[in-house]
């Protein structure tokens, strides 16, 4: 199966995506037909410039005071706290150094305090307590239309050409405010994603769903951070009863001391085709197709913040999705293959791998009435 | 691999195509966006009524005299002659009863004579010589815009909503005139196909590309009929040098004496999900998605003819096509599987299976300047 799968990774690039690490870049928004024909239908990403230049947010959100005043009478917001910025990611469990899937500490705070935590993390010196906390506003429960509704007139409710192409309004619109330390690890979503940056920059690594086996999706024990404001320290605790989360094992940015070990553990990723790279700037929108694996880092604006809005539109569960599930169901190497490395035999067969069901997001999202009927489990993450 | 592949056949029906044998039926033409979103992008067929009611052809072509007078000064047309109506199909080779892929005898005739052959086949009594010849006008070289250009004002040059959706004009437009004995065996095309019936009815059996392994595509030696007008007899001769054509082995309509043998040879077809069925009537258009397997029979009008026009639009060689090629590259059962039946080990690995490269159509078509750059080989057949 090795040869056939490697041919698939190559062919989708040769036929459709291109052999460079760049994605298509449009200078202005496409027509709905062009968007649907050239990108959505082909499950192919693109970056669109001059897409949101008319949004008041592009200028008004550059000042913290505008945001804090606008949200001063809103209810508390949900801020995600971690010690190192990697919320919903694999981290070594302190007791034994085995990797676990760590969810952040979620705290309800007035927006002003949440924003202060985000910007002071960035600007703090190394002796301050605050630098031990990385705060990220990244609640993915349609929060822009709920917690942040006071800001709704600063952005479009939806992306008109995408709405017309996809035939429905967005299922969820989320606001993201983070700093340079916030990272989202490789995962995928069961949504068509229109990702608009308002301030700062977002840096995406993208891999098509055909590259499933290159992500080494494995089951990891679920854990959760809890943060003590008194001590300023985090504790990481395994969930009880134990729960296992299928997640991508690959960290694409290796520290020098890890390079050799990680590359030998995940050769299909590191020795195969390079991921597509894309930086999204204010005014631009990334079309991130459903089921694509993506890893996200960010660069802050002058105020230490990266701000983005994303629009999740329902995807079609069509022949592409059926083919993807078929691919998933196949092992990279036959289990009878005597040359099989140990890691390759541990693929999860979970129905919902490295997406939100992992994180309990489904309940959260459904409870708000946004999701009624999603084939193949629910999703999360930017 | 058996279990995974069977799950794919089921899932594409459960998710997208439906579990009945019917395809979607629209009462009027879709908008370009609807067509692209709900059908082309999903690689899903549909039948569209009231699609061509404005064509003058729907009334004027009911009379042979209108057609023969319109084409009276046109050059000769290419008529395909076979003894039993199965042009481009598997037939037993007389010497040894082994199946070969038989191409028809192609004869250049004035249109009036070609049409007479078609209609007299239908109406002839069993003692006449003519009943031994099944004539079919089915030249797939953009013939409606060349050999039959005198009729062009009777139909649209293209299907406007399809052209807008697909972003280009048709690559080829073909005229088909046959009778009740003309049958086209299971095959697929690398085109998006808009198939409009003008007179009589066409009966399609349709299977999605995911069902590749259910078609038992095998290599068959190429042969060609030659017809002697003097004797009124056909001779079938193997091509020299020998050439092998990958073709679908399944004949879906079994004669009682063949049922048991055929069903035991092709259990994946006969015991698996039923093909989708669709009858296309005058005024209707079938959207036959690229890469779908299709088998076509026809019922004649009162004059003994079935007349249709089909529009071939370029397909996108995108992630769906890459997935299809991946599926093709995998055996239904591992070759190491001791329970493997003999037939399952003979899958062809040809690049262009059961489409036109088999038939030398590529040269013919390219020579006319219509095809320049087709990934994955060229195509033919209705």
GROMACS .gro file of C-alpha atoms in nm, chain A:
model
  382
    1UNK     CA    1   0.000   0.000   0.000
    2UNK     CA    2   0.305   0.218   0.053
    3UNK     CA    3   0.367   0.275  -0.318
    4UNK     CA    4   0.002   0.347  -0.399
    5UNK     CA    5  -0.037   0.596  -0.115
    6UNK     CA    6   0.282   0.781  -0.200
    7UNK     CA    7   0.158   0.807  -0.560
    8UNK     CA    8  -0.161   0.967  -0.428
    9UNK     CA    9   0.034   1.231  -0.232
   10UNK     CA   10   0.228   1.317  -0.546
   11UNK     CA   11  -0.061   1.302  -0.790
   12UNK     CA   12  -0.292   1.541  -0.609
   13UNK     CA   13  -0.010   1.796  -0.622
   14UNK     CA   14   0.077   1.733  -0.985
   15UNK     CA   15  -0.281   1.744  -1.103
   16UNK     CA   16  -0.436   2.011  -0.891
   17UNK     CA   17  -0.246   2.174  -0.606
   18UNK     CA   18   0.091   2.239  -0.767
   19UNK     CA   19   0.434   2.122  -0.664
   20UNK     CA   20   0.549   2.439  -0.488
   21UNK     CA   21   0.460   2.522  -0.127
   22UNK     CA   22   0.250   2.819  -0.238
   23UNK     CA   23  -0.126   2.829  -0.274
   24UNK     CA   24  -0.319   3.032  -0.532
   25UNK     CA   25  -0.336   3.403  -0.453
   26UNK     CA   26  -0.626   3.612  -0.587
   27UNK     CA   27  -0.593   3.990  -0.587
   28UNK     CA   28  -0.962   4.041  -0.524
   29UNK     CA   29  -1.258   3.830  -0.420
   30UNK     CA   30  -1.369   3.570  -0.677
   31UNK     CA   31  -1.722   3.549  -0.813
   32UNK     CA   32  -1.930   3.285  -0.638
   33UNK     CA   33  -1.904   3.061  -0.946
   34UNK     CA   34  -1.528   3.100  -0.971
   35UNK     CA   35  -1.486   3.029  -0.599
   36UNK     CA   36  -1.703   2.719  -0.620
   37UNK     CA   37  -1.556   2.586  -0.944
   38UNK     CA   38  -1.187   2.656  -0.892
   39UNK     CA   39  -1.156   2.604  -0.518
   40UNK     CA   40  -1.444   2.451  -0.318
   41UNK     CA   41  -1.533   2.186  -0.576
   42UNK     CA   42  -1.166   2.094  -0.612
   43UNK     CA   43  -1.100   2.106  -0.234
   44UNK     CA   44  -0.817   2.349  -0.305
   45UNK     CA   45  -0.712   2.641  -0.083
   46UNK     CA   46  -0.656   3.000  -0.194
   47UNK     CA   47  -0.557   3.332  -0.040
   48UNK     CA   48  -0.772   3.632  -0.134
   49UNK     CA   49  -0.644   3.989  -0.100
   50UNK     CA   50  -0.858   4.304  -0.076
   51UNK     CA   51  -1.130   4.086   0.069
   52UNK     CA   52  -1.228   4.284   0.380
   53UNK     CA   53  -1.082   4.632   0.326
   54UNK     CA   54  -1.430   4.780   0.376
   55UNK     CA   55  -1.459   4.642   0.731
   56UNK     CA   56  -1.453   4.916   0.998
   57UNK     CA   57  -1.270   4.661   1.217
   58UNK     CA   58  -0.954   4.697   1.009
   59UNK     CA   59  -0.896   5.044   1.151
   60UNK     CA   60  -1.103   5.063   1.469
   61UNK     CA   61  -0.974   4.741   1.627
   62UNK     CA   62  -0.615   4.865   1.620
   63UNK     CA   63  -0.684   5.042   1.950
   64UNK     CA   64  -0.742   4.839   2.267
   65UNK     CA   65  -0.958   5.121   2.399
   66UNK     CA   66  -1.209   5.086   2.114
   67UNK     CA   67  -1.246   4.714   2.185
   68UNK     CA   68  -1.267   4.745   2.563
   69UNK     CA   69  -1.519   5.028   2.545
   70UNK     CA   70  -1.734   4.846   2.292
   71UNK     CA   71  -1.739   4.533   2.511
   72UNK     CA   72  -1.748   4.710   2.848
   73UNK     CA   73  -2.109   4.612   2.917
   74UNK     CA   74  -2.090   4.266   2.759
   75UNK     CA   75  -2.089   3.951   2.972
   76UNK     CA   76  -1.757   3.790   3.059
   77UNK     CA   77  -1.563   3.620   2.779
   78UNK     CA   78  -1.399   3.276   2.782
   79UNK     CA   79  -1.021   3.300   2.782
   80UNK     CA   80  -0.804   2.992   2.732
   81UNK     CA   81  -0.492   2.978   2.950
   82UNK     CA   82  -0.189   2.756   2.904
   83UNK     CA   83   0.170   2.776   3.028
   84UNK     CA   84   0.331   2.767   2.683
   85UNK     CA   85   0.067   2.871   2.430
   86UNK     CA   86  -0.011   2.527   2.297
   87UNK     CA   87  -0.376   2.484   2.381
   88UNK     CA   88  -0.534   2.164   2.247
   89UNK     CA   89  -0.198   2.013   2.178
   90UNK     CA   90   0.028   1.725   2.272
   91UNK     CA   91   0.244   1.795   2.577
   92UNK     CA   92   0.456   1.561   2.792
   93UNK     CA   93   0.275   1.460   3.107
   94UNK     CA   94   0.494   1.563   3.405
   95UNK     CA   95   0.491   1.227   3.586
   96UNK     CA   96   0.620   1.011   3.306
   97UNK     CA   97   0.694   1.237   3.009
   98UNK     CA   98   0.440   1.045   2.795
   99UNK     CA   99   0.250   1.270   2.559
  100UNK     CA  100  -0.105   1.362   2.643
  101UNK     CA  101  -0.363   1.581   2.471
  102UNK     CA  102  -0.382   1.890   2.690
  103UNK     CA  103  -0.684   2.121   2.692
  104UNK     CA  104  -0.646   2.472   2.829
  105UNK     CA  105  -0.776   2.617   3.152
  106UNK     CA  106  -1.086   2.814   3.053
  107UNK     CA  107  -1.156   3.123   3.261
  108UNK     CA  108  -1.447   3.366   3.243
  109UNK     CA  109  -1.318   3.722   3.257
  110UNK     CA  110  -1.435   4.070   3.165
  111UNK     CA  111  -1.302   4.137   2.814
  112UNK     CA  112  -1.076   4.416   2.942
  113UNK     CA  113  -0.893   4.175   3.174
  114UNK     CA  114  -0.870   3.904   2.911
  115UNK     CA  115  -0.716   4.143   2.661
  116UNK     CA  116  -0.475   4.269   2.927
  117UNK     CA  117  -0.359   3.911   2.989
  118UNK     CA  118  -0.299   3.862   2.615
  119UNK     CA  119  -0.105   4.182   2.563
  120UNK     CA  120   0.097   4.163   2.885
  121UNK     CA  121   0.204   3.810   2.803
  122UNK     CA  122   0.361   3.946   2.491
  123UNK     CA  123   0.521   4.246   2.645
  124UNK     CA  124   0.611   4.112   2.986
  125UNK     CA  125   0.970   4.075   3.093
  126UNK     CA  126   1.095   3.735   3.198
  127UNK     CA  127   1.077   3.804   3.570
  128UNK     CA  128   0.710   3.880   3.575
  129UNK     CA  129   0.451   3.621   3.672
  130UNK     CA  130   0.235   3.705   3.375
  131UNK     CA  131   0.479   3.562   3.124
  132UNK     CA  132   0.401   3.218   3.259
  133UNK     CA  133   0.046   3.245   3.125
  134UNK     CA  134  -0.038   3.245   2.760
  135UNK     CA  135  -0.393   3.371   2.714
  136UNK     CA  136  -0.590   3.307   2.394
  137UNK     CA  137  -0.944   3.414   2.312
  138UNK     CA  138  -1.037   3.125   2.084
  139UNK     CA  139  -1.380   3.004   2.189
  140UNK     CA  140  -1.519   2.826   1.886
  141UNK     CA  141  -1.887   2.832   1.963
  142UNK     CA  142  -2.003   3.101   1.722
  143UNK     CA  143  -1.869   3.347   1.980
  144UNK     CA  144  -1.852   3.644   1.744
  145UNK     CA  145  -2.230   3.638   1.715
  146UNK     CA  146  -2.279   3.582   2.091
  147UNK     CA  147  -2.009   3.694   2.339
  148UNK     CA  148  -1.882   3.957   2.098
  149UNK     CA  149  -2.207   4.072   1.939
  150UNK     CA  150  -2.128   4.431   2.042
  151UNK     CA  151  -1.860   4.426   1.768
  152UNK     CA  152  -2.079   4.278   1.498
  153UNK     CA  153  -2.120   4.596   1.297
  154UNK     CA  154  -1.742   4.618   1.250
  155UNK     CA  155  -1.727   4.313   1.021
  156UNK     CA  156  -1.956   4.147   0.769
  157UNK     CA  157  -2.202   3.892   0.908
  158UNK     CA  158  -2.090   3.655   0.637
  159UNK     CA  159  -1.868   3.649   0.327
  160UNK     CA  160  -2.117   3.727   0.048
  161UNK     CA  161  -1.944   3.546  -0.239
  162UNK     CA  162  -1.882   3.241  -0.019
  163UNK     CA  163  -2.240   3.237   0.108
  164UNK     CA  164  -2.372   3.250  -0.248
  165UNK     CA  165  -2.130   2.981  -0.364
  166UNK     CA  166  -2.196   2.747  -0.072
  167UNK     CA  167  -2.570   2.808  -0.068
  168UNK     CA  168  -2.609   2.888   0.302
  169UNK     CA  169  -2.505   3.133   0.571
  170UNK     CA  170  -2.216   3.044   0.801
  171UNK     CA  171  -2.285   2.782   1.066
  172UNK     CA  172  -2.056   2.965   1.309
  173UNK     CA  173  -1.852   3.287   1.320
  174UNK     CA  174  -1.563   3.295   1.569
  175UNK     CA  175  -1.333   3.568   1.697
  176UNK     CA  176  -0.969   3.489   1.775
  177UNK     CA  177  -0.744   3.719   1.978
  178UNK     CA  178  -0.402   3.584   2.067
  179UNK     CA  179  -0.037   3.677   2.078
  180UNK     CA  180   0.287   3.547   1.929
  181UNK     CA  181   0.300   3.255   2.174
  182UNK     CA  182  -0.035   3.102   2.077
  183UNK     CA  183   0.000   2.804   1.847
  184UNK     CA  184  -0.262   2.563   1.717
  185UNK     CA  185  -0.130   2.217   1.641
  186UNK     CA  186  -0.208   2.018   1.324
  187UNK     CA  187  -0.571   1.913   1.297
  188UNK     CA  188  -0.862   1.931   1.051
  189UNK     CA  189  -1.223   2.051   1.056
  190UNK     CA  190  -1.542   1.924   0.894
  191UNK     CA  191  -1.619   2.274   0.767
  192UNK     CA  192  -1.541   2.499   0.476
  193UNK     CA  193  -1.342   2.772   0.650
  194UNK     CA  194  -1.309   3.138   0.547
  195UNK     CA  195  -1.039   3.285   0.768
  196UNK     CA  196  -1.005   3.666   0.779
  197UNK     CA  197  -0.721   3.840   0.962
  198UNK     CA  198  -0.800   4.182   1.110
  199UNK     CA  199  -0.473   4.269   1.283
  200UNK     CA  200  -0.133   4.100   1.303
  201UNK     CA  201  -0.057   3.798   1.085
  202UNK     CA  202  -0.147   3.429   1.089
  203UNK     CA  203   0.095   3.169   0.952
  204UNK     CA  204  -0.062   2.850   0.823
  205UNK     CA  205   0.089   2.519   0.725
  206UNK     CA  206  -0.155   2.322   0.511
  207UNK     CA  207  -0.170   1.959   0.398
  208UNK     CA  208  -0.446   1.804   0.186
  209UNK     CA  209  -0.669   1.528   0.327
  210UNK     CA  210  -0.498   1.281   0.094
  211UNK     CA  211  -0.191   1.312   0.321
  212UNK     CA  212  -0.379   1.159   0.615
  213UNK     CA  213  -0.120   0.892   0.689
  214UNK     CA  214   0.160   1.149   0.701
  215UNK     CA  215   0.008   1.304   1.015
  216UNK     CA  216   0.052   0.991   1.233
  217UNK     CA  217  -0.281   1.024   1.404
  218UNK     CA  218  -0.267   0.835   1.734
  219UNK     CA  219  -0.479   0.810   2.046
  220UNK     CA  220  -0.351   1.021   2.335
  221UNK     CA  221  -0.489   1.039   2.690
  222UNK     CA  222  -0.691   1.354   2.747
  223UNK     CA  223  -0.566   1.597   3.012
  224UNK     CA  224  -0.660   1.948   3.118
  225UNK     CA  225  -0.466   2.238   3.261
  226UNK     CA  226  -0.589   2.410   3.573
  227UNK     CA  227  -0.441   2.745   3.666
  228UNK     CA  228  -0.408   2.884   4.014
  229UNK     CA  229  -0.418   3.263   4.023
  230UNK     CA  230  -0.270   3.258   4.372
  231UNK     CA  231   0.045   3.066   4.282
  232UNK     CA  232   0.052   3.165   3.917
  233UNK     CA  233   0.119   2.798   3.841
  234UNK     CA  234  -0.047   2.543   3.614
  235UNK     CA  235  -0.131   2.186   3.705
  236UNK     CA  236  -0.195   1.927   3.434
  237UNK     CA  237  -0.433   1.646   3.522
  238UNK     CA  238  -0.545   1.344   3.325
  239UNK     CA  239  -0.918   1.322   3.277
  240UNK     CA  240  -1.102   1.073   3.493
  241UNK     CA  241  -1.243   0.846   3.370
  242UNK     CA  242  -0.965   0.815   3.113
  243UNK     CA  243  -1.052   0.935   2.764
  244UNK     CA  244  -0.839   0.901   2.454
  245UNK     CA  245  -0.818   1.166   2.185
  246UNK     CA  246  -0.697   1.087   1.834
  247UNK     CA  247  -0.458   1.367   1.737
  248UNK     CA  248  -0.187   1.442   1.481
  249UNK     CA  249   0.152   1.346   1.624
  250UNK     CA  250   0.360   1.573   1.404
  251UNK     CA  251   0.507   1.897   1.533
  252UNK     CA  252   0.637   2.071   1.220
  253UNK     CA  253   0.864   2.316   1.407
  254UNK     CA  254   1.138   2.120   1.573
  255UNK     CA  255   1.382   2.248   1.831
  256UNK     CA  256   1.743   2.155   1.747
  257UNK     CA  257   1.763   1.894   2.022
  258UNK     CA  258   1.451   1.715   1.891
  259UNK     CA  259   1.520   1.715   1.519
  260UNK     CA  260   1.673   1.374   1.484
  261UNK     CA  261   1.427   1.191   1.707
  262UNK     CA  262   1.117   1.353   1.558
  263UNK     CA  263   1.229   1.303   1.200
  264UNK     CA  264   1.293   0.937   1.260
  265UNK     CA  265   0.957   0.894   1.433
  266UNK     CA  266   0.760   1.068   1.157
  267UNK     CA  267   0.947   1.009   0.831
  268UNK     CA  268   0.636   1.023   0.610
  269UNK     CA  269   0.583   1.383   0.718
  270UNK     CA  270   0.943   1.504   0.720
  271UNK     CA  271   1.063   1.316   0.411
  272UNK     CA  272   0.750   1.361   0.200
  273UNK     CA  273   0.612   1.661   0.011
  274UNK     CA  274   0.647   1.988   0.204
  275UNK     CA  275   0.331   2.144   0.349
  276UNK     CA  276   0.178   2.442   0.172
  277UNK     CA  277   0.262   2.766   0.353
  278UNK     CA  278   0.049   3.075   0.374
  279UNK     CA  279   0.066   3.397   0.575
  280UNK     CA  280  -0.264   3.581   0.606
  281UNK     CA  281  -0.248   3.957   0.659
  282UNK     CA  282  -0.511   4.216   0.752
  283UNK     CA  283  -0.763   4.255   0.470
  284UNK     CA  284  -0.695   3.905   0.337
  285UNK     CA  285  -0.903   3.589   0.362
  286UNK     CA  286  -0.771   3.235   0.348
  287UNK     CA  287  -1.006   2.975   0.204
  288UNK     CA  288  -0.914   2.670   0.408
  289UNK     CA  289  -1.098   2.376   0.251
  290UNK     CA  290  -1.280   2.119   0.461
  291UNK     CA  291  -1.073   1.824   0.584
  292UNK     CA  292  -0.736   1.992   0.519
  293UNK     CA  293  -0.482   1.955   0.797
  294UNK     CA  294  -0.361   2.290   0.925
  295UNK     CA  295  -0.114   2.422   1.181
  296UNK     CA  296  -0.138   2.788   1.285
  297UNK     CA  297   0.110   3.034   1.437
  298UNK     CA  298   0.074   3.408   1.459
  299UNK     CA  299   0.265   3.735   1.462
  300UNK     CA  300   0.124   4.021   1.667
  301UNK     CA  301   0.049   4.379   1.563
  302UNK     CA  302   0.217   4.676   1.735
  303UNK     CA  303  -0.020   4.628   2.028
  304UNK     CA  304   0.088   4.268   2.083
  305UNK     CA  305  -0.234   4.114   1.951
  306UNK     CA  306  -0.330   3.899   1.653
  307UNK     CA  307  -0.699   3.932   1.574
  308UNK     CA  308  -0.896   3.722   1.328
  309UNK     CA  309  -1.250   3.620   1.245
  310UNK     CA  310  -1.334   3.289   1.088
  311UNK     CA  311  -1.653   3.177   0.916
  312UNK     CA  312  -1.741   2.808   0.922
  313UNK     CA  313  -1.973   2.700   0.646
  314UNK     CA  314  -2.127   2.354   0.623
  315UNK     CA  315  -1.931   2.120   0.400
  316UNK     CA  316  -2.080   1.867   0.158
  317UNK     CA  317  -2.043   1.508   0.270
  318UNK     CA  318  -2.004   1.387  -0.085
  319UNK     CA  319  -1.787   1.147  -0.286
  320UNK     CA  320  -1.470   1.329  -0.170
  321UNK     CA  321  -1.559   1.260   0.191
  322UNK     CA  322  -1.636   0.895   0.111
  323UNK     CA  323  -1.298   0.862  -0.062
  324UNK     CA  324  -1.129   1.024   0.240
  325UNK     CA  325  -1.287   0.775   0.478
  326UNK     CA  326  -1.177   0.493   0.249
  327UNK     CA  327  -0.820   0.625   0.257
  328UNK     CA  328  -0.836   0.651   0.636
  329UNK     CA  329  -0.951   0.294   0.664
  330UNK     CA  330  -0.639   0.165   0.487
  331UNK     CA  331  -0.307   0.109   0.661
  332UNK     CA  332   0.002   0.266   0.507
  333UNK     CA  333   0.162  -0.075   0.519
  334UNK     CA  334  -0.013  -0.404   0.545
  335UNK     CA  335  -0.021  -0.531   0.901
  336UNK     CA  336   0.126  -0.851   0.763
  337UNK     CA  337   0.425  -0.664   0.626
  338UNK     CA  338   0.730  -0.786   0.822
  339UNK     CA  339   0.909  -0.455   0.756
  340UNK     CA  340   0.634  -0.262   0.933
  341UNK     CA  341   0.774  -0.015   1.188
  342UNK     CA  342   0.606  -0.021   1.523
  343UNK     CA  343   0.457   0.326   1.494
  344UNK     CA  344   0.276   0.246   1.173
  345UNK     CA  345   0.062  -0.016   1.341
  346UNK     CA  346  -0.096   0.222   1.588
  347UNK     CA  347  -0.324   0.418   1.358
  348UNK     CA  348  -0.649   0.503   1.522
  349UNK     CA  349  -0.966   0.385   1.363
  350UNK     CA  350  -1.172   0.644   1.545
  351UNK     CA  351  -1.452   0.804   1.350
  352UNK     CA  352  -1.350   1.155   1.448
  353UNK     CA  353  -0.977   1.198   1.455
  354UNK     CA  354  -0.793   1.519   1.540
  355UNK     CA  355  -1.103   1.727   1.534
  356UNK     CA  356  -1.327   1.863   1.798
  357UNK     CA  357  -1.506   1.563   1.931
  358UNK     CA  358  -1.170   1.518   2.098
  359UNK     CA  359  -1.218   1.830   2.297
  360UNK     CA  360  -1.578   1.796   2.407
  361UNK     CA  361  -1.655   2.075   2.167
  362UNK     CA  362  -1.951   1.895   2.020
  363UNK     CA  363  -2.154   1.918   2.339
  364UNK     CA  364  -2.057   2.276   2.393
  365UNK     CA  365  -2.148   2.373   2.041
  366UNK     CA  366  -2.464   2.168   2.020
  367UNK     CA  367  -2.585   2.304   2.351
  368UNK     CA  368  -2.594   2.644   2.190
  369UNK     CA  369  -2.816   2.511   1.920
  370UNK     CA  370  -2.583   2.557   1.628
  371UNK     CA  371  -2.523   2.201   1.525
  372UNK     CA  372  -2.798   1.961   1.452
  373UNK     CA  373  -2.679   1.701   1.213
  374UNK     CA  374  -2.314   1.664   1.127
  375UNK     CA  375  -2.200   1.350   0.957
  376UNK     CA  376  -1.875   1.215   1.089
  377UNK     CA  377  -1.859   1.403   1.415
  378UNK     CA  378  -1.813   1.763   1.500
  379UNK     CA  379  -1.515   1.987   1.462
  380UNK     CA  380  -1.318   2.263   1.617
  381UNK     CA  381  -1.005   2.475   1.588
  382UNK     CA  382  -0.905   2.751   1.354
   0.00000   0.00000   0.00000
